[in-house]
Short mmCIF file of C-alpha atoms in Angstrom, two decimals:
data_model
loop_
_atom_site.label_atom_id
_atom_site.label_comp_id
_atom_site.label_asym_id
_atom_site.label_seq_id
_atom_site.Cartn_x
_atom_site.Cartn_y
_atom_site.Cartn_z
CA MET A 1 -0.42 4.20 10.55
CA ARG A 2 -3.57 5.91 11.78
CA LEU A 3 -5.46 7.38 8.88
CA TRP A 4 -8.53 8.90 10.48
CA LYS A 5 -9.07 11.76 12.89
CA ARG A 6 -10.66 11.20 16.26
CA LYS A 7 -14.12 12.65 16.41
CA HIS A 8 -14.38 15.72 18.63
CA THR A 9 -17.21 14.05 20.56
CA GLU A 10 -14.94 11.25 21.78
CA HIS A 11 -13.46 11.32 25.27
CA PRO A 12 -9.96 12.86 25.32
CA ASP A 13 -8.65 10.14 27.68
CA PRO A 14 -7.63 7.12 25.53
CA LEU A 15 -8.34 4.68 28.37
CA GLN A 16 -11.87 5.98 28.83
CA ARG A 17 -12.40 5.96 25.06
CA ILE A 18 -11.40 2.32 24.99
CA ARG A 19 -13.83 1.45 27.79
CA GLU A 20 -16.67 3.20 25.96
CA LYS A 21 -15.83 1.69 22.58
CA LEU A 22 -15.55 -1.82 24.01
CA ALA A 23 -19.06 -1.48 25.47
CA GLN A 24 -20.33 -0.20 22.11
CA ALA A 25 -18.69 -3.07 20.21
CA ALA A 26 -20.28 -5.58 22.60
CA ARG A 27 -23.72 -4.06 22.02
CA GLN A 28 -23.30 -4.11 18.24
CA ASP A 29 -22.08 -7.71 18.18
CA ASN A 30 -24.41 -9.05 20.85
CA LEU A 31 -24.69 -12.37 18.95
CA LEU A 32 -20.88 -12.76 19.05
CA GLN A 33 -20.56 -13.22 15.28
CA ILE A 34 -17.34 -11.24 14.81
CA PHE A 35 -14.11 -13.26 14.53
CA GLY A 36 -12.83 -14.16 18.02
CA ALA A 37 -15.86 -12.78 19.88
CA SER A 38 -17.22 -16.19 20.83
CA ARG A 39 -14.06 -16.77 22.85
CA HIS A 40 -13.54 -13.46 24.66
CA LYS A 41 -17.19 -12.26 24.62
CA TYR A 42 -15.98 -8.64 24.92
CA ILE A 43 -15.23 -9.22 28.61
CA LEU A 44 -12.04 -8.00 30.27
CA HIS A 45 -10.58 -9.34 33.48
CA GLU A 46 -10.34 -6.93 36.38
CA PRO A 47 -7.34 -4.57 36.28
CA ILE A 48 -4.32 -5.55 38.33
CA SER A 49 -2.45 -3.31 40.75
CA PRO A 50 0.62 -1.26 39.83
CA ALA A 51 2.44 -3.30 42.48
CA ALA A 52 1.72 -6.50 40.54
CA VAL A 53 3.19 -4.97 37.39
CA GLU A 54 6.26 -3.78 39.30
CA ALA A 55 6.78 -7.24 40.75
CA PHE A 56 6.60 -8.76 37.27
CA GLU A 57 9.10 -6.23 35.94
CA GLN A 58 11.54 -6.81 38.80
CA LYS A 59 11.29 -10.58 38.41
CA HIS A 60 12.32 -10.40 34.75
CA GLY A 61 14.56 -7.34 34.83
CA ILE A 62 12.41 -5.39 32.36
CA ALA A 63 10.13 -2.37 32.14
CA LEU A 64 6.83 -2.84 30.33
CA PRO A 65 5.89 -0.16 27.78
CA GLN A 66 3.77 2.45 29.55
CA GLU A 67 0.77 1.93 27.27
CA LEU A 68 0.48 -1.74 28.28
CA THR A 69 0.95 -0.90 31.96
CA ASP A 70 -1.81 1.71 31.76
CA PHE A 71 -4.14 -0.80 30.15
CA LEU A 72 -3.42 -3.60 32.62
CA THR A 73 -3.86 -1.36 35.65
CA ALA A 74 -6.76 0.83 34.53
CA VAL A 75 -8.76 -1.04 31.88
CA GLY A 76 -8.34 -4.81 32.14
CA SER A 77 -5.78 -7.56 32.61
CA GLY A 78 -6.64 -9.83 29.71
CA GLY A 79 -9.74 -10.98 27.90
CA ALA A 80 -11.37 -9.03 25.06
CA GLY A 81 -8.97 -8.14 22.28
CA PRO A 82 -7.96 -8.77 18.66
CA TYR A 83 -8.08 -12.31 17.30
CA HIS A 84 -8.63 -14.70 20.24
CA GLY A 85 -8.25 -12.00 22.87
CA LEU A 86 -5.53 -10.85 25.25
CA TYR A 87 -3.66 -13.07 27.67
CA THR A 88 -3.53 -12.31 31.39
CA LEU A 89 -0.12 -11.19 32.64
CA GLU A 90 0.41 -14.70 34.03
CA GLN A 91 -0.33 -16.23 30.62
CA MET A 92 1.93 -13.69 28.92
CA GLU A 93 4.74 -14.85 31.19
CA GLN A 94 4.07 -18.51 30.41
CA LYS A 95 4.10 -17.92 26.66
CA SER A 96 7.25 -15.77 26.59
CA ALA A 97 10.97 -16.38 27.12
CA ARG A 98 14.21 -14.41 27.46
CA LEU A 99 12.30 -11.20 28.13
CA ALA A 100 15.33 -9.11 29.10
CA GLU A 101 17.44 -10.14 26.11
CA PRO A 102 17.83 -7.68 23.19
CA CYS A 103 15.02 -7.93 20.65
CA ILE A 104 16.30 -8.62 17.14
CA LEU A 105 13.02 -8.06 15.30
CA ARG A 106 12.80 -5.24 12.78
CA PRO A 107 10.25 -4.43 10.05
CA ASP A 108 12.69 -4.45 7.13
CA PHE A 109 13.90 -8.07 7.34
CA THR A 110 14.14 -9.70 3.93
CA GLU A 111 13.10 -13.33 3.55
CA GLU A 112 16.73 -14.30 2.96
CA GLU A 113 17.94 -12.48 6.08
CA TRP A 114 15.24 -14.07 8.20
CA TRP A 115 16.03 -17.61 7.07
CA GLU A 116 19.76 -17.02 7.60
CA LEU A 117 19.06 -15.79 11.12
CA GLU A 118 16.89 -18.81 11.85
CA ALA A 119 19.67 -21.15 10.74
CA LEU A 120 22.21 -19.28 12.86
CA TYR A 121 20.11 -19.43 16.04
CA GLU A 122 19.27 -23.10 15.55
CA LYS A 123 22.99 -23.81 15.20
CA GLN A 124 23.79 -21.80 18.34
CA ALA A 125 21.12 -23.66 20.30
CA GLU A 126 22.45 -26.99 19.08
CA GLU A 127 26.04 -26.11 19.99
CA ALA A 128 24.91 -25.02 23.46
CA ASN A 129 22.99 -28.31 23.91
CA GLU A 130 19.79 -26.33 24.47
CA GLY A 131 16.29 -27.73 23.89
CA CYS A 132 14.61 -27.91 20.51
CA GLU A 133 12.63 -24.72 21.22
CA ALA A 134 15.69 -22.65 22.15
CA GLY A 135 16.33 -21.43 18.61
CA GLY A 136 12.82 -20.05 18.39
CA GLU A 137 13.13 -18.43 21.81
CA ARG A 138 16.22 -16.60 20.61
CA MET A 139 14.42 -15.41 17.48
CA PHE A 140 11.66 -13.81 19.55
CA GLN A 141 13.59 -12.81 22.67
CA GLY A 142 12.95 -9.36 24.08
CA THR A 143 9.23 -9.64 23.34
CA LEU A 144 6.17 -10.33 25.46
CA CYS A 145 3.52 -12.63 23.97
CA ILE A 146 0.18 -10.90 24.60
CA GLY A 147 -2.19 -13.18 22.67
CA THR A 148 -2.67 -15.85 20.04
CA GLN A 149 -4.11 -15.73 16.54
CA GLY A 150 -4.41 -19.51 16.37
CA TRP A 151 -2.11 -22.36 15.41
CA THR A 152 1.51 -21.15 15.48
CA HIS A 153 0.64 -17.46 15.06
CA ASP A 154 1.02 -15.16 18.06
CA THR A 155 0.93 -11.45 18.85
CA VAL A 156 3.94 -10.06 20.71
CA LEU A 157 4.96 -6.68 22.11
CA ILE A 158 8.57 -5.52 21.75
CA LEU A 159 10.12 -4.71 25.14
CA ASN A 160 13.41 -3.03 24.22
CA GLY A 161 15.43 -1.49 21.42
CA PRO A 162 14.44 0.98 18.69
CA TYR A 163 11.02 -0.61 18.17
CA ARG A 164 10.06 -0.83 21.84
CA GLY A 165 6.28 -0.75 22.27
CA ARG A 166 5.46 -1.97 18.73
CA ILE A 167 3.03 -4.82 18.12
CA VAL A 168 4.41 -7.65 15.95
CA TYR A 169 2.70 -10.72 14.53
CA ILE A 170 4.94 -13.80 14.60
CA ASP A 171 4.77 -17.38 13.43
CA ARG A 172 6.35 -19.96 15.76
CA ASP A 173 7.27 -21.89 12.62
CA GLU A 174 9.58 -18.90 12.19
CA GLN A 175 8.12 -17.25 9.13
CA ARG A 176 9.17 -13.62 8.77
CA PRO A 177 7.42 -11.37 11.37
CA PHE A 178 4.92 -8.66 10.47
CA PHE A 179 4.87 -5.28 12.23
CA ALA A 180 1.38 -3.90 12.82
CA TYR A 181 0.88 -0.32 11.63
CA GLU A 182 0.23 1.28 15.03
CA LYS A 183 3.08 2.73 17.09
CA ASN A 184 1.97 1.38 20.47
CA PHE A 185 -0.38 -1.02 22.24
CA LEU A 186 -3.17 1.45 22.98
CA ASN A 187 -3.32 2.70 19.38
CA TRP A 188 -3.45 -0.90 18.17
CA TYR A 189 -6.17 -1.92 20.61
CA GLU A 190 -8.33 1.15 19.97
CA ARG A 191 -8.07 0.71 16.21
CA TRP A 192 -9.38 -2.84 16.59
CA LEU A 193 -12.45 -1.37 18.30
CA ASP A 194 -12.79 1.36 15.67
CA GLU A 195 -12.76 -1.22 12.87
CA LEU A 196 -15.33 -3.38 14.67
CA ILE A 197 -17.67 -0.48 15.29
CA ALA A 198 -17.36 0.71 11.67
CA GLY A 199 -18.40 -2.75 10.43
CA ARG A 200 -15.06 -3.58 8.81
CA SER A 201 -13.54 -7.06 8.76
CA VAL A 202 -11.08 -7.79 11.58
CA GLU A 203 -10.05 -11.28 10.48
CA ARG A 204 -6.71 -9.86 9.29
CA PHE A 205 -6.67 -7.00 11.77
CA GLY A 206 -3.37 -5.15 12.01
CA ARG A 207 -2.08 -6.51 8.72
CA LEU A 208 -3.95 -3.89 6.72
CA PRO A 209 -3.80 -0.11 7.20
CA GLY A 210 -6.72 1.53 8.98
CA GLY A 211 -9.24 4.01 7.71
CA SER A 212 -12.39 4.31 5.63
CA GLU A 213 -12.64 3.98 1.85
CA GLN A 214 -12.28 7.73 1.46
CA GLU A 215 -9.27 7.94 3.79
CA LEU A 216 -7.47 5.06 2.09
CA LEU A 217 -8.05 6.52 -1.37
CA ALA A 218 -6.87 9.90 -0.11
CA LEU A 219 -3.67 8.25 1.11
CA PHE A 220 -3.25 6.64 -2.32
CA ASP A 221 -3.58 10.04 -4.00
CA GLU A 222 -1.34 11.93 -1.57
CA THR A 223 1.78 9.76 -1.84
CA ASP A 224 4.27 8.96 -4.58
CA ASP A 225 5.60 5.96 -2.64
CA ASP A 226 4.67 2.84 -4.65
CA GLN A 227 4.63 0.58 -1.59
CA LEU A 228 2.42 2.95 0.38
CA ARG A 229 0.04 3.27 -2.57
CA LEU A 230 -0.16 -0.51 -2.70
CA GLU A 231 -0.82 -0.72 1.04
CA ALA A 232 -3.56 1.89 0.79
CA LEU A 233 -5.43 -0.22 -1.77
CA ARG A 234 -4.80 -3.40 0.21
CA GLY A 235 -6.52 -1.68 3.14
CA LEU A 236 -9.76 -1.75 1.15
CA PHE A 237 -9.91 -5.54 1.56
CA LYS A 238 -11.36 -5.07 5.05
CA ILE A 239 -14.36 -3.15 3.66
CA PRO A 240 -17.26 -5.65 3.22
CA ALA A 241 -18.80 -3.85 0.22
CA LEU A 242 -17.13 -1.01 -1.64
CA GLY A 243 -19.24 2.01 -2.53
CA PRO A 244 -19.93 3.00 -6.16
CA GLY A 245 -17.57 5.97 -5.92
CA THR A 246 -14.72 3.73 -4.76
CA THR A 247 -15.45 1.21 -7.51
CA ALA A 248 -15.36 3.99 -10.13
CA ARG A 249 -12.06 5.23 -8.73
CA LEU A 250 -10.59 1.72 -8.85
CA ARG A 251 -11.59 1.38 -12.51
CA HIS A 252 -9.62 4.54 -13.28
CA ILE A 253 -6.63 3.37 -11.23
CA PHE A 254 -6.62 0.00 -12.96
CA ARG A 255 -6.62 1.52 -16.45
CA GLU A 256 -3.78 3.90 -15.48
CA THR A 257 -1.63 1.17 -13.89
CA GLU A 258 1.03 -0.81 -15.70
CA PRO A 259 -0.28 -4.36 -16.37
CA TYR A 260 1.01 -7.39 -14.48
CA THR A 261 2.23 -5.46 -11.45
CA PRO A 262 1.31 -5.92 -7.75
CA LEU A 263 -0.76 -2.71 -7.84
CA ALA A 264 -2.68 -3.91 -10.91
CA LEU A 265 -3.32 -7.28 -9.24
CA VAL A 266 -4.72 -5.75 -6.03
CA THR A 267 -6.96 -3.41 -8.02
CA LEU A 268 -8.13 -6.31 -10.18
CA GLN A 269 -9.05 -8.32 -7.08
CA HIS A 270 -11.24 -5.49 -5.80
CA LEU A 271 -12.94 -5.00 -9.15
CA ALA A 272 -13.60 -8.73 -9.60
CA LYS A 273 -15.68 -8.66 -6.45
CA ALA A 274 -17.32 -5.26 -6.99
CA ASP A 275 -17.78 -5.22 -10.79
CA TYR A 276 -16.89 -8.61 -12.30
CA PRO A 277 -18.20 -8.05 -15.86
CA TYR A 278 -15.96 -5.00 -16.18
CA VAL A 279 -12.78 -7.04 -15.64
CA GLU A 280 -13.67 -10.49 -17.01
CA ASN A 281 -11.52 -10.02 -20.12
CA ASP A 282 -8.71 -8.58 -18.01
CA LEU A 283 -8.74 -11.66 -15.77
CA LEU A 284 -8.53 -13.91 -18.81
CA ASP A 285 -5.66 -11.80 -20.14
CA VAL A 286 -3.76 -12.18 -16.87
CA LEU A 287 -4.37 -15.93 -16.88
CA HIS A 288 -2.98 -16.20 -20.41
CA ASN A 289 -0.20 -13.63 -20.45
CA SER A 290 1.08 -12.59 -17.01
CA PRO A 291 4.75 -13.55 -16.52
CA ARG A 292 4.13 -13.92 -12.78
CA SER A 293 2.74 -17.27 -11.63
CA GLU A 294 1.20 -15.61 -8.56
CA GLU A 295 -0.93 -13.39 -10.81
CA ARG A 296 -2.01 -16.30 -13.00
CA GLN A 297 -3.02 -18.28 -9.93
CA VAL A 298 -5.04 -15.38 -8.48
CA ALA A 299 -6.76 -14.81 -11.83
CA ALA A 300 -7.80 -18.47 -11.98
CA ARG A 301 -9.27 -18.32 -8.47
CA LEU A 302 -11.17 -15.13 -9.23
CA LEU A 303 -12.61 -16.61 -12.42
CA GLN A 304 -13.65 -19.70 -10.48
CA THR A 305 -15.41 -17.49 -7.93
CA TYR A 306 -17.15 -14.98 -10.17
CA MET A 307 -17.44 -16.26 -13.75
CA PRO A 308 -20.98 -17.54 -14.53
CA THR A 309 -21.03 -21.33 -14.96
CA GLU A 310 -22.37 -21.19 -18.51
CA THR A 311 -19.59 -18.83 -19.57
CA LEU A 312 -17.03 -20.97 -17.79
CA ARG A 313 -18.16 -24.09 -19.64
CA LYS A 314 -17.55 -22.35 -22.96
CA LYS A 315 -13.98 -21.63 -21.85
CA VAL A 316 -13.10 -25.26 -21.00
CA PRO A 317 -11.27 -26.05 -24.29
CA ASP A 318 -9.15 -22.93 -23.92
CA LEU A 319 -8.48 -23.65 -20.24
CA THR A 320 -7.48 -27.22 -21.04
CA LYS A 321 -5.00 -25.91 -23.59
CA LEU A 322 -3.55 -23.59 -20.96
CA LEU A 323 -3.30 -26.53 -18.58
CA HIS A 324 -1.00 -28.34 -21.01
CA GLN A 325 1.21 -25.26 -21.37
CA GLU A 326 1.49 -24.29 -17.69
CA ASN A 327 4.70 -25.12 -15.78
CA ASP A 328 3.86 -23.81 -12.32
CA HIS A 329 2.38 -26.37 -9.90
CA GLY A 330 0.20 -23.79 -8.12
CA VAL A 331 -1.28 -22.48 -11.35
CA VAL A 332 -1.89 -26.02 -12.60
CA HIS A 333 -3.89 -26.78 -9.46
CA SER A 334 -5.89 -23.55 -9.82
CA LEU A 335 -6.64 -24.33 -13.48
CA LEU A 336 -7.83 -27.82 -12.54
CA MET A 337 -10.13 -26.34 -9.91
CA LEU A 338 -11.43 -23.86 -12.48
CA ILE A 339 -12.19 -26.62 -14.98
CA GLN A 340 -13.79 -28.69 -12.25
CA ALA A 341 -16.04 -25.73 -11.36
CA ALA A 342 -17.34 -25.89 -14.92
CA GLY A 343 -18.32 -29.50 -14.34
CA ALA A 344 -16.26 -30.55 -17.33
CA ILE A 345 -12.89 -31.90 -16.27
CA ASP A 346 -11.04 -33.41 -19.23
CA SER A 347 -9.89 -36.88 -18.07
CA ASP A 348 -7.20 -37.07 -20.74
CA ALA A 349 -5.81 -33.74 -19.59
CA LEU A 350 -5.69 -34.97 -16.02
CA LEU A 351 -3.83 -38.12 -17.04
CA GLU A 352 -1.32 -36.14 -19.08
CA ARG A 353 -0.67 -33.77 -16.16
CA ARG A 354 0.46 -36.77 -14.08
CA SER A 355 3.87 -36.51 -15.77
CA PRO A 356 6.44 -34.22 -14.11
CA ILE A 357 6.04 -30.55 -14.88
CA LYS A 358 8.85 -29.13 -16.95
CA PRO A 359 11.03 -26.55 -15.15
CA ASP A 360 10.88 -22.94 -16.32
#
């Protein structure tokens, strides 16, 4: 999903635009403070020859998406890139397996489907007396690992099937994959540079839709799709400080949105940061009355972050009462942290919470 128009002053060749934008990003972040910059330092390895790409393709019986080939042969063969940077082609090979096999990844997997598939592939690997990593290799076959996000999280490029060329974020612990919004590698890479240059956060790059405050709000207004409206507002999380016009618009959206829904929660999170006094009572209402434990937990964290200490101390008796009533482990922990932030943890309450929590 690309939500902004390319400026008419930009070079029409995407590869040249990327070269220019990478140089600009390096100048802006010359102290290497942006996430991942201290590792890649905005430096790309020298491009490789088309013959090297062809040899790689013949070795594995695949054809790389054209956008990646263009980048490797005309821009750079690894180095600067989202998260901890891009692998070299040799590293991509080392981190990938079963490249020519059909890719099974798709963006509409449900959690249940994904866990069933994991169990199936682990069973198949066990029956075939394959190694302990074989099940995971089957889950992510038909993809090329192009970089890491740290720990078990990697970035892969789909090599075949209906989603060929798409960027996907995977977890080697086999959590459900996430499809980045862009349709191909070059769009994804250039948007990373656009976000950097615009001063937006890239710590969750690719997991949030692109665009400015105005573009994201325009998307919200233009669609009747509830999920797309939610994604548009989630995209605002990458904006370091929302403008007054955006904050005013979010106030209106929040008052027009049905309470205790995902859209209301996202809007509430933005307003807690941008205009806490306006939503203090709403956060307390969510903490007391939301039927969703996720919402109650988020409300507790936001109150811990933004509520003035003196106000928080006055709320301790009420929070302690809630602690006794709460059945969700996550919310209990968040309430304890909230009471601790007030500097007034009730020892008796802590002792009583040692008993097992009643099921819902």
